[in-house]
Amino acid sequence: MSEQPIARTRFGLVRGFTHNGIEKFFGLPYCLPPTGSRRFEPPAPLTAWEGVLEATHHSPMCPQGPSDLEAVMGELHRPYGEDSLTLTINTPSTEGHYPVAVWFHGGANISGAGNLDWYDGEELARRGNLVVVGVNFRLAALGFLYHPAVNTENLSILDQIEALRWIQENIVAFGGDPKRVTVFGQSAGGNAIVHMMGLKETEGLFQAAILESPSIGRANHTRADAMRIAECHFKHLGLDPKDPELKAKIQAKGVDEILKATDECFAEMGREFGGMLFKPVKEEWRTPEATAKAAAQEAVRRGLHVVIGTTADEMHAFVQPKNEAEEKAIRTGQFERYDHPDDLFARLMAQGHGKIWKYHFEWKAPKSKFDSCHTIELPFVFGTLAAWEGSPMLAGATTEEMQKLTDTMMTYWCRFFNTGDFDASLWPAFDEKEAMHKIFDNGENGCRPVTFAKPE
């Protein structure tokens, strides 16, 4: 194994580095930077380069403001910039033929990055003997602004599809098998996978999926709502939606100006849209039920194998109840945003005789007020406990206890990445009658039926 591995992509040579026996490539572009006249345009295919591209340092994150979950997860520490549509690859060897796991991060479509230390794929690559890819994609207004004067595409989704196409064409150079690709994502990243699953143009780009707490209940925007949000954004940028030069003028705005206008839009309209101003526009999938049905039908048709699950206290990441009435309201919100639509997706797949497994994550840290909250499974999936040190949602848990749960979850996730299946005696496939779930509680981690009902 070379200390400085070199991979030959379709566009040229790239040089990475080796760390603890895993070959790593940072900041790999999968399309041209969406800067200047390419801002608010679909991803433009890469062009070839001369010589060897150094892939030893992370690209910036996509432009974003602070995450609304910093109080739960911890702070993000990475510069941002528009030249950030890149991949991070960890592989046991560029000479292999390993299964591929592609990560789509969460962050309500306004924050996060695939190249954060939280999501470093080194330990997954080592334990699972697989290639792990993290994806950066456009966020917030830069990824979801929709208006006939500027853009009528779901740019962030197109970025993610372009990344998957790049993987199909180039992952062999990094030791990956393009016919064994599993996509996995959490929250908005899981939502993106659900959306892509329903699109005909993604057929063949992946064979399996793990959906961690996808908020399918947020559904998609109608064109009318998306245009109202865009015009609010224009207003806070001092732009006129009827100006024939609008697109050129917004392309000339600085990134920080756009982020400031985004904050002002949230202040004005955020409550109306439940804090989710930016999401794909899809008239026919405007409801959670339509979104779940489209994705499930297509997953069954393609023969995709899917894992989906939620945490016991998703909404405690966003709000902690002060009394019984507040807790009931929070539970109702969780049912509508996560539990019901995610369960509906699984039931629709099972009705179509699709291969689907469900889990329920119930472990919580002893000194955390956030309980089994949204995002809490991520340190254990990636085996990156050191990167999560000091995370409030893990308060009071011992290293020994967290390592035990890490070993459990990584074993199951790596099994699925490699085989697309589980030992039925340890984790049976989901069916409507039994409603069996794998329980992650750091105790027996057994299986039991879990059903969801709206609080009365």
XYZ file of C-alpha atoms in Angstrom:
456
model
C 0.000 0.000 0.000
C 1.442 3.318 -1.052
C 1.741 6.129 1.490
C 0.579 8.453 -1.297
C -1.858 6.418 -3.384
C -2.666 7.606 -6.871
C -5.985 6.892 -8.585
C -6.712 7.333 -12.282
C -10.157 8.876 -12.824
C -11.755 9.621 -16.187
C -10.613 13.229 -15.792
C -7.049 12.718 -14.629
C -4.825 11.444 -11.853
C -5.460 12.207 -8.166
C -3.083 11.756 -5.261
C -4.326 10.945 -1.770
C -2.630 9.836 1.439
C -2.666 6.866 3.800
C -3.753 6.992 7.437
C -3.821 3.965 9.725
C -3.845 1.639 6.736
C -6.751 3.346 4.921
C -6.213 5.291 1.707
C -7.916 8.690 1.838
C -8.789 11.225 -0.854
C -10.127 14.641 0.128
C -11.735 17.403 -1.914
C -12.366 15.429 -5.099
C -14.521 17.524 -7.477
C -17.423 15.700 -9.122
C -18.522 18.685 -11.250
C -17.322 22.191 -12.037
C -17.639 24.735 -9.194
C -21.065 26.436 -9.220
C -19.504 29.880 -9.106
C -20.002 33.041 -11.178
C -22.312 32.373 -14.114
C -22.718 28.739 -12.944
C -24.435 29.818 -9.702
C -28.093 28.695 -9.810
C -27.297 26.423 -12.752
C -27.411 22.588 -12.827
C -24.055 20.919 -12.084
C -21.702 21.239 -15.060
C -19.683 18.110 -15.955
C -16.005 18.098 -15.072
C -13.311 18.706 -17.623
C -9.999 16.861 -17.680
C -6.955 18.278 -15.908
C -3.229 18.009 -16.572
C -0.824 16.378 -14.149
C -1.855 15.044 -10.748
C -4.605 16.630 -8.663
C -3.653 16.770 -4.994
C -6.483 15.293 -2.925
C -4.933 15.645 0.512
C -6.903 18.556 1.984
C -10.612 19.061 2.548
C -12.547 21.495 0.404
C -14.659 24.102 2.200
C -18.182 23.269 3.291
C -20.985 24.552 1.127
C -22.014 28.065 2.263
C -24.209 27.973 5.371
C -25.087 29.652 8.613
C -24.961 28.024 12.068
C -26.862 24.753 12.498
C -29.955 24.796 14.696
C -28.622 21.603 16.293
C -25.265 22.921 17.486
C -26.588 22.842 21.062
C -27.229 19.116 20.608
C -24.431 17.856 18.371
C -21.694 20.420 18.938
C -20.279 23.156 16.713
C -19.094 22.878 13.126
C -15.582 24.145 12.548
C -14.799 24.422 8.852
C -14.590 27.286 6.348
C -17.301 27.553 3.719
C -17.234 28.539 0.052
C -18.990 27.829 -3.215
C -16.128 25.777 -4.655
C -17.198 22.889 -2.460
C -18.995 20.307 -4.615
C -16.573 17.566 -3.704
C -16.297 13.996 -2.469
C -14.318 12.500 0.397
C -13.245 8.899 -0.205
C -11.867 6.314 2.231
C -10.821 2.955 0.788
C -8.892 -0.090 2.026
C -7.002 -0.059 -1.277
C -7.326 1.402 -4.754
C -6.513 -2.117 -6.004
C -9.637 -3.736 -4.509
C -13.180 -4.430 -5.666
C -15.123 -3.449 -2.576
C -18.747 -2.517 -1.936
C -19.404 1.229 -1.822
C -21.270 3.225 0.844
C -22.237 6.799 -0.125
C -23.134 9.225 2.678
C -25.630 12.106 2.365
C -25.529 14.323 5.459
C -28.443 15.969 7.236
C -28.928 19.555 8.330
C -32.442 20.598 7.237
C -31.056 21.401 3.758
C -29.321 24.472 5.198
C -26.248 23.144 7.043
C -23.790 20.274 7.306
C -21.181 18.717 5.029
C -20.068 15.294 3.906
C -16.457 16.043 4.782
C -16.888 16.779 8.499
C -14.788 14.793 10.975
C -18.063 13.525 12.463
C -18.646 11.613 9.229
C -15.109 10.479 8.478
C -15.451 7.109 6.747
C -12.104 5.666 7.802
C -13.386 3.352 10.518
C -16.324 2.162 8.403
C -13.945 1.437 5.531
C -11.667 -0.543 7.854
C -14.346 -2.536 9.666
C -16.515 -3.170 6.653
C -13.755 -3.596 4.083
C -15.566 -1.154 1.849
C -15.203 2.188 0.082
C -16.921 5.055 1.908
C -17.796 8.255 0.050
C -19.013 11.509 1.659
C -20.813 14.007 -0.578
C -20.996 17.810 -0.391
C -23.987 19.363 -2.175
C -25.481 22.840 -2.419
C -27.590 24.006 0.504
C -30.305 26.548 1.326
C -30.934 29.226 -1.321
C -27.920 28.188 -3.388
C -29.323 24.669 -3.655
C -33.084 25.184 -3.524
C -34.012 28.701 -4.691
C -36.848 28.229 -7.175
C -38.171 31.008 -9.400
C -38.704 31.221 -13.181
C -36.457 34.276 -13.331
C -33.501 32.377 -11.835
C -33.887 28.603 -11.665
C -36.588 25.922 -11.907
C -34.501 22.852 -11.015
C -33.907 21.128 -7.668
C -30.205 21.958 -7.805
C -29.170 20.213 -4.591
C -30.824 16.985 -5.758
C -29.149 17.338 -9.168
C -25.798 17.740 -7.381
C -26.368 14.498 -5.517
C -27.369 12.653 -8.670
C -24.271 14.012 -10.424
C -22.141 12.708 -7.550
C -23.711 9.254 -7.911
C -23.018 9.304 -11.656
C -19.409 10.273 -10.977
C -19.172 7.328 -8.593
C -20.533 4.954 -11.229
C -17.903 6.121 -13.710
C -14.892 6.518 -11.412
C -15.167 4.497 -8.215
C -13.343 1.518 -9.744
C -10.208 3.685 -9.637
C -10.568 3.784 -5.835
C -11.172 0.051 -5.412
C -14.970 0.278 -5.478
C -17.568 -1.888 -7.219
C -20.133 0.350 -8.991
C -22.637 -2.518 -9.013
C -22.677 -2.682 -5.191
C -23.525 0.869 -4.108
C -25.518 1.575 -0.952
C -26.622 5.134 -0.254
C -27.143 6.101 3.368
C -28.325 9.369 4.794
C -29.794 10.943 7.902
C -32.573 13.509 8.262
C -32.526 15.787 5.183
C -29.918 13.452 3.662
C -32.325 10.565 4.096
C -35.081 12.719 2.588
C -32.886 13.379 -0.445
C -32.445 9.637 -0.917
C -36.212 9.095 -0.665
C -36.691 11.816 -3.294
C -34.026 10.372 -5.586
C -35.464 6.890 -5.130
C -38.661 8.056 -6.825
C -36.899 9.594 -9.840
C -36.510 7.472 -12.952
C -33.120 9.021 -13.749
C -31.492 7.481 -10.661
C -32.170 3.905 -11.719
C -28.966 1.870 -11.605
C -27.063 4.438 -9.532
C -27.518 2.491 -6.269
C -28.789 -0.925 -5.216
C -29.590 -0.411 -1.530
C -30.302 2.356 0.979
C -30.206 3.066 4.703
C -32.579 5.853 5.745
C -31.856 7.243 9.206
C -34.660 9.430 10.561
C -35.718 10.860 7.200
C -38.311 13.559 7.881
C -40.616 12.368 5.114
C -43.397 14.280 6.851
C -41.901 17.538 5.553
C -42.838 16.453 2.014
C -41.991 18.819 -0.887
C -42.743 22.399 -1.847
C -45.351 23.444 -4.352
C -44.118 25.843 -7.015
C -46.253 28.631 -5.557
C -44.768 28.309 -2.067
C -41.215 28.007 -3.395
C -41.700 31.167 -5.473
C -43.011 33.090 -2.460
C -39.893 32.103 -0.523
C -37.667 33.080 -3.452
C -39.325 36.497 -3.736
C -38.861 37.033 -0.004
C -35.181 36.266 -0.574
C -34.988 38.694 -3.485
C -36.576 41.389 -1.320
C -33.933 40.995 1.376
C -31.236 41.190 -1.304
C -32.736 44.433 -2.622
C -33.697 42.795 -5.921
C -36.860 43.054 -8.004
C -38.289 39.696 -9.211
C -39.465 41.424 -12.422
C -36.038 42.846 -13.251
C -34.862 41.293 -16.546
C -31.315 41.393 -15.150
C -32.301 39.585 -11.940
C -30.303 36.422 -12.537
C -27.094 38.263 -13.376
C -27.559 40.490 -10.335
C -28.089 37.629 -7.902
C -25.123 35.779 -9.408
C -23.035 38.871 -8.653
C -24.047 38.979 -4.977
C -21.531 37.862 -2.369
C -22.084 34.588 -0.523
C -22.405 36.348 2.815
C -25.081 38.657 1.369
C -27.071 35.598 0.290
C -26.670 33.969 3.715
C -27.801 37.176 5.445
C -30.887 37.342 3.220
C -31.558 33.687 4.057
C -31.535 34.486 7.773
C -33.960 37.357 7.156
C -36.245 35.044 5.170
C -36.288 32.586 8.055
C -37.209 35.371 10.449
C -40.089 36.374 8.185
C -41.383 33.023 6.899
C -39.701 30.245 8.848
C -42.563 29.619 11.258
C -45.072 29.263 8.422
C -43.041 26.405 6.921
C -42.062 24.692 10.159
C -38.444 25.788 9.878
C -37.981 24.092 6.490
C -37.854 26.916 3.943
C -35.647 25.051 1.515
C -36.617 21.675 0.093
C -37.277 20.179 -3.347
C -40.186 21.398 -5.462
C -42.425 18.575 -6.650
C -46.110 19.344 -7.116
C -47.201 15.711 -7.415
C -45.311 14.790 -4.213
C -46.563 17.716 -2.155
C -47.837 15.466 0.666
C -45.879 13.007 2.833
C -48.157 10.202 1.646
C -47.496 10.918 -2.034
C -43.751 11.167 -1.383
C -43.659 7.860 0.505
C -45.791 6.107 -2.105
C -43.684 7.240 -5.072
C -40.424 6.215 -3.397
C -41.740 2.874 -2.125
C -43.228 1.901 -5.485
C -40.010 2.672 -7.308
C -37.875 0.922 -4.662
C -39.984 -2.215 -5.060
C -39.865 -2.026 -8.850
C -36.079 -1.755 -8.821
C -35.618 -4.470 -6.216
C -33.830 -2.100 -3.849
C -33.020 -3.354 -0.350
C -33.815 -0.699 2.262
C -33.273 -0.105 5.981
C -35.274 2.659 7.663
C -35.478 3.722 11.292
C -36.095 6.497 13.763
C -35.007 7.440 17.263
C -37.337 7.281 20.250
C -37.211 11.008 20.980
C -36.463 12.665 17.632
C -38.017 16.013 18.520
C -36.117 16.407 21.797
C -33.216 17.615 19.663
C -35.275 20.687 18.825
C -37.332 21.308 21.967
C -37.556 19.886 25.494
C -41.015 19.727 27.070
C -41.728 21.703 30.232
C -44.989 19.929 31.009
C -47.295 17.139 29.903
C -49.152 19.284 27.366
C -45.899 20.298 25.675
C -44.744 16.692 25.590
C -47.979 15.678 23.874
C -47.492 18.421 21.267
C -43.907 17.292 20.713
C -44.988 13.662 20.342
C -47.632 14.716 17.828
C -44.963 16.578 15.857
C -42.694 13.539 15.910
C -45.525 11.285 14.727
C -46.327 13.584 11.811
C -42.756 14.380 10.769
C -40.994 11.034 11.318
C -42.860 8.091 12.831
C -45.978 7.928 10.644
C -44.550 8.746 7.191
C -41.445 6.605 7.707
C -43.617 3.706 8.892
C -45.948 4.265 5.935
C -42.994 4.008 3.541
C -41.966 0.691 5.134
C -45.515 -0.671 5.014
C -45.913 0.292 1.367
C -42.666 -1.485 0.535
C -43.769 -4.558 2.479
C -47.141 -4.553 0.689
C -45.240 -4.658 -2.600
C -43.091 -7.541 -1.297
C -40.017 -5.319 -1.199
C -37.034 -6.065 1.051
C -37.264 -3.658 3.978
C -35.912 -3.695 7.543
C -36.816 -1.300 10.374
C -35.016 -0.202 13.523
C -35.800 1.931 16.570
C -32.915 3.659 18.368
C -33.640 3.963 22.090
C -30.286 4.460 23.840
C -29.728 7.765 25.623
C -26.857 9.267 27.580
C -27.371 9.459 31.365
C -26.690 13.181 31.759
C -28.204 14.445 28.506
C -31.489 16.330 28.468
C -31.943 15.388 24.816
C -32.777 11.681 25.398
C -32.774 9.450 22.287
C -32.842 12.486 20.035
C -32.513 13.193 16.334
C -28.893 12.575 15.142
C -27.839 10.594 18.240
C -27.046 7.395 16.330
C -24.457 9.046 14.069
C -21.338 8.739 16.291
C -22.018 5.015 16.608
C -22.661 4.428 12.905
C -19.385 6.073 11.874
C -17.252 4.992 14.840
C -16.026 8.568 15.225
C -16.485 9.005 18.987
C -13.339 11.146 19.291
C -14.785 13.681 16.842
C -17.965 13.877 18.927
C -16.152 14.397 22.229
C -18.024 16.979 24.275
C -21.235 16.569 22.270
C -24.096 17.516 24.638
C -26.293 14.635 23.471
C -23.655 12.160 24.720
C -23.213 13.752 28.163
C -22.347 11.338 30.943
C -21.875 8.225 28.823
C -18.664 6.279 29.445
C -16.248 5.468 26.648
C -16.743 1.766 27.355
C -20.525 2.045 27.016
C -20.332 4.074 23.813
C -17.754 1.738 22.300
C -20.052 -1.215 22.918
C -22.868 0.476 21.014
C -20.449 1.527 18.276
C -19.347 -2.079 17.786
C -22.977 -3.213 17.585
C -24.171 -0.621 15.075
C -21.103 -0.761 12.860
C -21.395 -4.537 12.677
C -24.971 -4.312 11.380
C -24.373 -1.386 9.014
C -21.254 -3.031 7.569
C -23.112 -6.309 7.128
C -25.763 -4.493 5.101
C -23.213 -2.557 3.029
C -21.569 -5.869 2.131
C -24.554 -8.158 1.628
C -27.717 -6.040 1.468
C -29.221 -8.415 4.004
C -29.215 -9.498 7.665
C -29.282 -12.746 9.585
C -33.053 -13.154 10.012
C -32.597 -14.608 13.489
C -30.933 -11.342 14.579
C -32.890 -8.828 12.490
C -35.911 -10.145 10.548
C -37.265 -8.285 7.550
C -40.202 -5.975 8.269
C -43.742 -7.049 7.517
C -47.005 -5.287 8.324
C -48.402 -8.025 10.544
C -45.449 -8.404 12.910
C -44.062 -4.812 12.648
C -40.769 -6.171 13.956
C -37.994 -3.643 14.646
C -34.355 -4.025 15.591
C -33.931 -2.182 18.899
C -30.671 -0.354 19.582
C -30.617 0.261 23.345
C -27.119 -0.939 24.310
C -28.723 -3.700 26.339
C -29.853 -6.826 24.556
C -30.265 -4.933 21.248
C -32.974 -7.428 20.424
C -36.076 -7.245 18.237
C -39.687 -6.492 19.125
C -42.806 -5.120 17.455
C -43.083 -1.319 17.403
C -46.248 0.447 16.305
C -46.873 4.168 16.088
C -50.027 6.078 16.965
C -50.842 9.757 17.071
C -51.178 10.947 20.694
C -54.819 11.324 21.729
